[in-house]
Short mmCIF file of C-alpha atoms and ligand atoms in Angstrom, two decimals:
data_model
loop_
_atom_site.label_atom_id
_atom_site.label_comp_id
_atom_site.label_asym_id
_atom_site.label_seq_id
_atom_site.Cartn_x
_atom_site.Cartn_y
_atom_site.Cartn_z
CA MET A 1 76.31 65.59 60.15
CA GLY A 2 77.65 63.98 56.98
CA TYR A 3 80.56 65.39 55.00
CA LEU A 4 78.44 66.59 52.09
CA THR A 5 76.02 68.61 54.20
CA SER A 6 78.81 70.28 56.16
CA ASN A 7 81.01 71.12 53.13
CA PRO A 8 81.38 73.74 51.75
CA THR A 9 80.63 76.54 54.24
CA ARG A 10 77.82 78.95 53.37
CA ASP A 11 80.38 81.15 51.62
CA GLY A 12 81.63 78.30 49.52
CA TRP A 13 84.84 77.33 51.33
CA PHE A 14 86.15 73.79 51.45
CA GLY A 15 88.69 74.33 54.21
CA ASP A 16 91.23 76.79 52.76
CA TYR A 17 89.95 76.45 49.19
CA GLY A 18 87.09 77.77 47.10
CA GLY A 19 85.29 81.05 47.70
CA ALA A 20 84.18 83.52 45.04
CA MET A 21 86.50 86.25 43.82
CA LEU A 22 84.29 88.09 41.38
CA PRO A 23 84.57 91.25 39.35
CA PRO A 24 82.07 93.68 40.97
CA PRO A 25 79.61 93.70 38.02
CA LEU A 26 79.11 89.95 38.45
CA GLU A 27 78.51 89.99 42.22
CA PRO A 28 74.75 90.60 42.06
CA HIS A 29 74.37 87.89 39.43
CA PHE A 30 76.21 85.28 41.47
CA LYS A 31 74.13 86.27 44.48
CA GLU A 32 71.04 85.60 42.39
CA ILE A 33 72.42 82.18 41.35
CA ARG A 34 73.26 81.29 44.97
CA GLU A 35 69.82 82.24 46.20
CA ALA A 36 68.04 80.43 43.38
CA TYR A 37 70.06 77.27 43.98
CA ASP A 38 69.58 77.45 47.76
CA GLN A 39 65.87 77.55 47.26
CA LEU A 40 65.54 75.08 44.37
CA SER A 41 67.80 72.44 45.91
CA LYS A 42 65.19 72.16 48.68
CA SER A 43 62.20 72.21 46.33
CA SER A 44 60.58 68.83 45.81
CA GLU A 45 59.15 70.03 42.50
CA PHE A 46 62.65 70.82 41.13
CA LEU A 47 64.09 67.53 42.40
CA THR A 48 61.20 65.50 40.97
CA GLU A 49 61.58 67.24 37.61
CA LEU A 50 65.29 66.43 37.60
CA ARG A 51 64.67 62.80 38.56
CA LEU A 52 62.22 62.31 35.69
CA ILE A 53 64.58 63.95 33.17
CA ARG A 54 67.36 61.63 34.29
CA LYS A 55 65.17 58.60 33.88
CA HIS A 56 63.26 59.37 30.69
CA PHE A 57 65.74 61.49 28.73
CA GLN A 58 69.24 60.65 29.94
CA GLY A 59 68.61 56.94 30.39
CA ARG A 60 69.58 56.73 34.07
CA PRO A 61 70.40 54.78 36.08
CA THR A 62 73.50 53.80 34.13
CA PRO A 63 74.70 50.32 35.14
CA VAL A 64 77.71 49.13 37.07
CA SER A 65 79.56 46.44 35.11
CA TYR A 66 81.84 43.77 36.55
CA LEU A 67 84.97 43.72 34.39
CA LYS A 68 85.56 39.99 34.55
CA ASN A 69 88.20 39.65 31.85
CA LEU A 70 90.24 42.59 33.03
CA SER A 71 90.06 41.28 36.62
CA GLU A 72 91.28 37.86 35.47
CA LEU A 73 94.10 39.43 33.48
CA CYS A 74 95.34 41.30 36.56
CA GLY A 75 94.86 38.36 38.90
CA GLY A 76 94.13 40.32 42.07
CA ALA A 77 91.34 42.72 42.94
CA GLN A 78 87.92 42.45 41.30
CA ILE A 79 87.33 45.45 39.02
CA TYR A 80 83.95 47.13 38.51
CA ALA A 81 83.04 50.14 36.38
CA LYS A 82 80.26 52.71 36.73
CA ARG A 83 79.10 53.20 33.16
CA GLU A 84 78.72 56.94 32.56
CA ASP A 85 79.66 56.17 28.95
CA LEU A 86 76.05 54.98 28.66
CA ASN A 87 74.58 58.28 29.85
CA HIS A 88 72.97 60.20 26.91
CA THR A 89 75.65 62.05 24.87
CA GLY A 90 78.20 59.52 26.12
CA ALA A 91 79.61 61.06 29.29
CA HIS A 92 78.81 62.24 32.79
CA LYS A 93 78.77 65.92 31.78
CA LEU A 94 75.10 65.85 30.83
CA ASN A 95 74.25 65.19 34.52
CA HIS A 96 75.17 68.72 35.53
CA CYS A 97 74.29 70.36 32.22
CA MET A 98 70.65 69.22 32.39
CA ALA A 99 70.43 70.43 35.98
CA GLU A 100 72.07 73.78 35.21
CA ALA A 101 69.67 74.31 32.32
CA LEU A 102 66.73 73.43 34.56
CA LEU A 103 68.04 75.96 37.07
CA ALA A 104 68.30 78.57 34.28
CA LYS A 105 64.72 77.89 33.31
CA HIS A 106 63.46 78.23 36.87
CA MET A 107 65.39 81.51 37.14
CA GLY A 108 63.58 82.83 34.07
CA LYS A 109 66.73 82.95 31.94
CA THR A 110 66.44 82.52 28.18
CA LYS A 111 70.02 81.53 27.42
CA ILE A 112 72.79 79.29 28.76
CA MET A 113 76.37 79.90 27.80
CA ALA A 114 79.88 78.61 28.40
CA GLU A 115 83.30 78.06 26.96
CA THR A 116 84.46 74.69 25.72
CA GLY A 117 87.88 73.18 25.05
CA ALA A 118 87.55 69.87 23.28
CA GLY A 119 83.84 70.54 22.79
CA GLN A 120 82.47 67.96 25.23
CA HIS A 121 80.98 70.50 27.61
CA GLY A 122 79.66 72.50 24.67
CA VAL A 123 77.86 69.48 23.24
CA ALA A 124 76.32 68.54 26.60
CA LEU A 125 75.17 72.08 27.22
CA ALA A 126 73.79 72.46 23.68
CA THR A 127 71.85 69.22 24.25
CA ALA A 128 70.35 70.58 27.48
CA ALA A 129 69.49 73.89 25.78
CA ALA A 130 67.69 72.10 22.97
CA TYR A 131 65.71 70.03 25.47
CA PHE A 132 64.56 73.08 27.45
CA GLY A 133 64.11 75.43 24.49
CA LEU A 134 66.84 77.79 25.65
CA ASP A 135 69.34 79.69 23.49
CA CYS A 136 72.90 78.44 23.78
CA GLU A 137 76.15 80.35 23.17
CA ILE A 138 79.45 78.46 23.23
CA HIS A 139 82.86 80.13 23.01
CA MET A 140 85.63 78.04 21.54
CA GLY A 141 89.21 78.76 20.48
CA GLU A 142 89.86 78.67 16.72
CA ILE A 143 92.54 76.01 17.19
CA ASP A 144 90.09 73.78 19.05
CA ILE A 145 87.39 74.40 16.44
CA GLU A 146 89.72 72.97 13.81
CA LYS A 147 90.83 70.04 15.98
CA GLU A 148 87.37 69.07 17.20
CA ALA A 149 85.28 69.51 14.07
CA PRO A 150 82.72 66.74 14.86
CA ASN A 151 81.81 68.39 18.17
CA VAL A 152 81.40 71.75 16.44
CA THR A 153 79.02 70.08 13.98
CA ARG A 154 77.09 68.51 16.87
CA MET A 155 76.71 71.83 18.67
CA LYS A 156 75.45 73.51 15.50
CA LEU A 157 72.99 70.70 14.77
CA LEU A 158 71.70 71.09 18.32
CA GLY A 159 71.05 74.75 17.61
CA ALA A 160 73.90 76.37 19.54
CA THR A 161 75.80 79.45 18.39
CA VAL A 162 79.52 78.69 18.35
CA VAL A 163 81.62 81.84 18.84
CA PRO A 164 85.17 81.40 17.47
CA VAL A 165 87.84 82.96 19.67
CA GLY A 166 90.77 84.30 17.63
CA PHE A 167 93.04 86.10 20.09
CA GLY A 168 96.09 84.92 22.07
CA GLY A 169 96.63 81.18 22.02
CA ARG A 170 93.13 80.73 20.45
CA SER A 171 92.41 77.86 22.84
CA LEU A 172 90.60 77.09 26.13
CA LYS A 173 92.01 79.88 28.28
CA GLU A 174 91.05 82.55 25.73
CA ALA A 175 87.63 80.91 25.32
CA VAL A 176 87.04 81.31 29.09
CA ASP A 177 87.97 85.01 28.90
CA SER A 178 85.79 85.58 25.87
CA ALA A 179 82.78 83.74 27.31
CA PHE A 180 83.04 85.63 30.60
CA GLN A 181 83.18 88.98 28.79
CA SER A 182 80.12 88.13 26.79
CA TYR A 183 78.33 86.91 29.93
CA VAL A 184 78.93 90.16 31.83
CA ALA A 185 77.06 91.98 29.05
CA GLN A 186 73.99 89.72 29.21
CA ALA A 187 73.90 88.29 32.74
CA ASP A 188 70.33 89.57 33.19
CA THR A 189 69.00 87.06 30.70
CA ALA A 190 71.73 84.38 30.54
CA LEU A 191 73.21 81.81 32.93
CA PHE A 192 76.88 80.91 32.68
CA ALA A 193 76.95 77.13 33.03
CA ILE A 194 80.35 76.02 34.31
CA GLY A 195 81.48 72.60 33.08
CA SER A 196 83.06 71.07 36.19
CA VAL A 197 83.39 71.48 39.97
CA VAL A 198 85.40 74.68 39.40
CA GLY A 199 84.75 78.43 39.25
CA PRO A 200 83.39 80.76 41.93
CA HIS A 201 80.90 79.56 44.56
CA PRO A 202 78.23 78.16 44.19
CA PHE A 203 79.40 76.21 41.11
CA PRO A 204 81.78 73.73 42.81
CA LYS A 205 79.02 72.76 45.25
CA MET A 206 76.21 72.85 42.72
CA VAL A 207 78.00 70.74 40.11
CA ARG A 208 79.05 68.25 42.81
CA ASP A 209 75.48 67.97 44.01
CA PHE A 210 74.23 67.44 40.45
CA GLN A 211 76.88 64.75 39.84
CA SER A 212 76.33 62.96 43.15
CA ILE A 213 73.68 60.81 41.45
CA VAL A 214 76.62 58.84 40.01
CA GLY A 215 77.87 57.82 43.46
CA ILE A 216 74.40 57.28 44.92
CA GLU A 217 73.47 54.89 42.11
CA ALA A 218 76.85 53.15 42.08
CA ARG A 219 76.77 52.42 45.81
CA GLU A 220 73.37 50.78 45.59
CA GLN A 221 74.26 48.84 42.43
CA PHE A 222 77.58 47.62 43.80
CA ALA A 223 75.87 46.43 46.98
CA GLU A 224 73.23 44.62 44.95
CA MET A 225 75.91 42.82 42.90
CA THR A 226 78.04 41.78 45.87
CA GLY A 227 75.56 40.83 48.55
CA GLY A 228 75.51 44.14 50.37
CA GLN A 229 79.19 45.08 50.30
CA LEU A 230 80.98 48.35 49.71
CA PRO A 231 83.95 48.56 47.34
CA ASP A 232 87.40 48.70 49.00
CA MET A 233 88.80 51.22 46.52
CA VAL A 234 86.98 53.82 44.43
CA ALA A 235 88.79 55.62 41.61
CA ALA A 236 88.09 58.33 39.03
CA CYS A 237 90.08 60.56 36.71
CA VAL A 238 90.44 64.21 37.73
CA GLY A 239 90.45 67.11 35.29
CA GLY A 240 88.36 69.77 37.02
CA GLY A 241 87.06 66.91 39.13
CA SER A 242 83.30 66.61 38.52
CA ASN A 243 83.04 62.92 37.63
CA ALA A 244 85.33 62.11 40.56
CA MET A 245 83.31 64.16 43.08
CA GLY A 246 80.13 62.58 41.73
CA LEU A 247 81.36 59.06 42.38
CA PHE A 248 83.12 59.94 45.67
CA ALA A 249 79.90 61.49 47.01
CA GLY A 250 78.43 58.03 47.44
CA PHE A 251 81.29 56.81 49.64
CA ILE A 252 82.92 59.79 51.32
CA ASP A 253 81.42 59.11 54.76
CA GLU A 254 82.59 55.48 54.69
CA ASP A 255 86.02 55.33 56.32
CA GLY A 256 86.56 51.80 55.04
CA VAL A 257 86.40 52.91 51.40
CA ASP A 258 89.67 54.32 50.01
CA LEU A 259 89.17 57.06 47.43
CA TYR A 260 91.62 57.74 44.59
CA GLY A 261 91.74 60.65 42.16
CA VAL A 262 93.82 59.91 39.07
CA GLU A 263 95.55 62.88 37.45
CA PRO A 264 97.07 62.97 33.95
CA LEU A 265 100.86 62.72 34.02
CA GLY A 266 101.11 63.38 30.26
CA THR A 267 104.54 62.61 28.84
CA SER A 268 106.67 63.49 31.89
CA SER A 269 106.70 65.20 35.28
CA LYS A 270 108.27 68.34 33.73
CA LEU A 271 106.12 71.50 33.91
CA GLY A 272 104.28 71.86 30.59
CA GLU A 273 104.28 68.13 29.86
CA HIS A 274 101.51 67.02 32.25
CA ALA A 275 98.31 68.33 33.89
CA ALA A 276 98.76 66.77 37.34
CA THR A 277 97.70 69.82 39.30
CA ILE A 278 97.35 68.29 42.76
CA THR A 279 100.52 66.23 42.43
CA PHE A 280 102.72 69.19 41.43
CA GLY A 281 100.70 72.38 42.05
CA HIS A 282 100.78 75.14 44.66
CA ASP A 283 98.12 77.20 46.41
CA GLY A 284 96.88 80.00 44.18
CA ASP A 285 93.87 81.67 42.58
CA ILE A 286 92.48 80.88 39.15
CA HIS A 287 89.21 81.89 37.44
CA GLY A 288 87.69 83.35 40.59
CA PHE A 289 88.46 80.74 43.27
CA ARG A 290 91.33 79.51 45.45
CA THR A 291 92.77 76.07 44.80
CA LEU A 292 95.95 74.28 43.75
CA VAL A 293 97.34 75.56 40.47
CA LEU A 294 100.20 74.83 38.11
CA THR A 295 102.01 78.09 37.47
CA ASP A 296 105.04 79.20 35.45
CA GLU A 297 107.89 81.41 36.78
CA GLU A 298 105.75 84.54 36.44
CA GLY A 299 102.96 82.98 38.48
CA GLU A 300 100.69 82.68 35.43
CA PRO A 301 98.73 79.45 34.78
CA ALA A 302 101.24 77.07 33.17
CA PRO A 303 100.78 75.31 29.84
CA VAL A 304 99.55 71.75 30.35
CA HIS A 305 99.61 68.57 28.29
CA THR A 306 97.77 65.27 28.37
CA ILE A 307 96.58 62.88 25.71
CA ALA A 308 93.06 63.42 27.14
CA SER A 309 92.01 66.96 26.26
CA GLY A 310 89.17 66.86 28.82
CA LEU A 311 91.75 66.71 31.63
CA ASP A 312 93.77 69.64 30.27
CA TYR A 313 93.40 72.28 33.02
CA PRO A 314 96.12 73.95 35.15
CA GLY A 315 93.73 74.19 38.13
CA VAL A 316 91.43 71.76 39.91
CA GLY A 317 88.15 71.93 41.82
CA PRO A 318 88.67 73.45 45.30
CA GLU A 319 87.06 70.47 46.99
CA HIS A 320 89.79 68.20 45.62
CA ALA A 321 92.50 70.54 46.93
CA HIS A 322 90.76 70.27 50.31
CA LEU A 323 90.37 66.48 50.23
CA HIS A 324 94.03 66.23 49.30
CA LYS A 325 95.01 68.36 52.28
CA THR A 326 92.82 66.41 54.73
CA GLY A 327 94.10 63.13 53.27
CA ARG A 328 90.59 61.72 52.73
CA VAL A 329 91.36 61.19 49.03
CA SER A 330 94.70 59.97 47.65
CA TYR A 331 95.74 61.66 44.42
CA VAL A 332 97.91 59.65 42.06
CA ALA A 333 98.82 60.04 38.40
CA ALA A 334 98.82 57.94 35.24
CA ASN A 335 100.73 58.96 32.12
CA ASP A 336 99.69 59.04 28.46
CA LYS A 337 101.24 55.65 27.80
CA GLU A 338 99.42 53.93 30.67
CA ALA A 339 96.14 55.56 29.61
CA LEU A 340 96.61 54.35 26.02
CA ASP A 341 97.40 50.84 27.19
CA ALA A 342 94.22 50.89 29.31
CA PHE A 343 92.24 52.26 26.32
CA TYR A 344 93.29 49.29 24.18
CA LYS A 345 92.84 46.69 26.93
CA LEU A 346 89.33 47.77 27.93
CA SER A 347 88.32 47.83 24.26
CA ARG A 348 89.78 44.43 23.44
CA LEU A 349 88.98 42.56 26.65
CA GLU A 350 85.65 44.04 27.72
CA GLY A 351 84.08 45.44 24.55
CA ILE A 352 84.04 48.97 25.94
CA ILE A 353 85.95 51.75 24.15
CA PRO A 354 86.59 54.32 26.89
CA ALA A 355 87.22 58.04 26.61
CA LEU A 356 90.93 58.76 26.97
CA GLU A 357 90.05 60.69 30.14
CA SER A 358 88.35 57.66 31.69
CA ALA A 359 91.23 55.44 30.54
CA HIS A 360 93.32 57.10 33.26
CA ALA A 361 91.05 55.55 35.90
CA VAL A 362 91.24 52.20 34.12
CA ALA A 363 95.05 52.51 34.11
CA PHE A 364 94.97 52.99 37.88
CA ALA A 365 92.90 49.82 38.30
CA LEU A 366 95.30 47.87 36.05
CA ARG A 367 98.24 49.07 38.13
CA GLU A 368 96.65 48.37 41.53
CA ALA A 369 94.57 45.23 40.97
CA GLY A 370 97.50 42.80 41.01
CA LYS A 371 98.75 44.27 44.29
CA ASN A 372 95.37 43.98 46.02
CA PRO A 373 94.11 40.40 45.93
CA GLY A 374 90.80 39.86 47.70
CA LYS A 375 89.80 43.50 47.30
CA SER A 376 87.44 45.28 44.94
CA ILE A 377 88.00 48.38 42.85
CA LEU A 378 85.12 50.48 41.54
CA LEU A 379 86.18 52.95 38.85
CA ASN A 380 84.25 55.64 37.06
CA LEU A 381 84.03 55.14 33.32
CA SER A 382 83.24 58.82 32.83
CA GLY A 383 82.69 58.62 29.08
CA ARG A 384 82.87 56.65 25.86
CA GLY A 385 85.78 56.85 23.45
CA ASP A 386 84.10 57.41 20.08
CA LYS A 387 85.50 60.95 20.04
CA ASP A 388 89.03 59.56 20.41
CA ILE A 389 89.15 56.63 17.98
CA ASP A 390 90.41 58.54 14.92
CA TYR A 391 93.14 60.28 16.86
CA VAL A 392 94.27 57.11 18.64
CA THR A 393 94.33 54.81 15.63
CA GLU A 394 95.89 57.36 13.27
CA THR A 395 98.60 58.22 15.79
CA PHE A 396 99.23 54.95 17.59
CA GLY A 397 97.57 52.18 15.57
CA PHE A 398 95.32 49.47 16.89
CA GLY A 399 97.22 48.44 19.98
CA ASP A 400 98.38 45.10 18.60
CA GLU A 401 102.04 46.25 18.70
C1 PLP B 1 85.28 66.44 30.63
C2 PLP B 1 85.54 65.04 30.92
C3 PLP B 1 86.30 64.63 32.04
C4 PLP B 1 86.98 65.59 32.97
O1 PLP B 1 86.13 66.41 33.70
P1 PLP B 1 85.94 66.23 35.27
O2 PLP B 1 85.23 67.47 35.65
O3 PLP B 1 87.29 66.08 35.88
O4 PLP B 1 85.13 65.01 35.46
C5 PLP B 1 86.46 63.28 32.27
N1 PLP B 1 85.93 62.35 31.45
C6 PLP B 1 85.20 62.70 30.37
C7 PLP B 1 84.64 61.62 29.51
C8 PLP B 1 84.99 64.04 30.06
O5 PLP B 1 84.26 64.37 28.98
#
């Protein structure tokens, strides 16, 4: 049996990681979600509906591009990119948001809800809600609302209700708490749509399954471009880990393909100055599941920093913790400076402005290509960088030194 069908276990464990540690009032609701997903993931009607949405609304398949100029610059491995920046709304997140909303609809729910940090998940979910005619409630810290004004405008245009969260640090962590509280009160009619391969079972499995289209397409496209070959190295940035699991899914049973997850090293390896959870974290529980976590002296989730706000999470999907432990995936890190350099180079040399998150995967390719002549690297360009251009140019200029 292949890796994907045998992981996780029925209870949602990837080896020692995962599971579902739920407050009792939520247990029946997660049972309902598990049962609905179990049934729908085998329903040809559901899968056909999803396939048509991907094709006619999202614009899939997204292409794989050969990055000729970047490859020549590095003078080693040939670099290819899976173009999730060309998916509708400009990132891979819509892949699982459309599927979660379709699930909500099949379950008879009238609302989807979530928290958002930088607003990317909120925008993708609001898009899905608009498409399916569902209500959408997004909780967002007041600090993030100020910082990410364009995404707040997008969510409102798409018809979502944005709930400002004004307690504590007024950021992502408080938004999670606030959204969960609100969900408990309306779980009969709403579905909480988690934004990555994190959270209690079945979300890490479900979101991985929904994202696996990225790897399935990429494998076929890469083979078509190279006369039937597989890439030697496959790389993706890891925040919660959904774009990485999506791409890895296409190659995980191929022992000859090396898989790399690239974590954000921020400004240094000191706690609080990075978000490299697998590189520096320890076993622990966060938001209802067991995984690797970055914690402070009191054992609380530690503050994290990275230039890419979409990677800013002190935990990681349980499947990544597992794949780290088994050694199937190598987890490495790229810092803010390397990501910025990659951001400028991909823009200037290939005509693709990447999201700062995705730039971490590009940075890995830039670092490794020269050392691996004769090989090929396929990276996931998880999103486009329009959201980052003002911040980057106002803070760091145009990259021409
Ligand atoms: C949210 C986001 C990420 C990080 O999320 P994962 O679940 O780790 O994939 C990466 N890239 C982009 C463009 C994002 O919006």
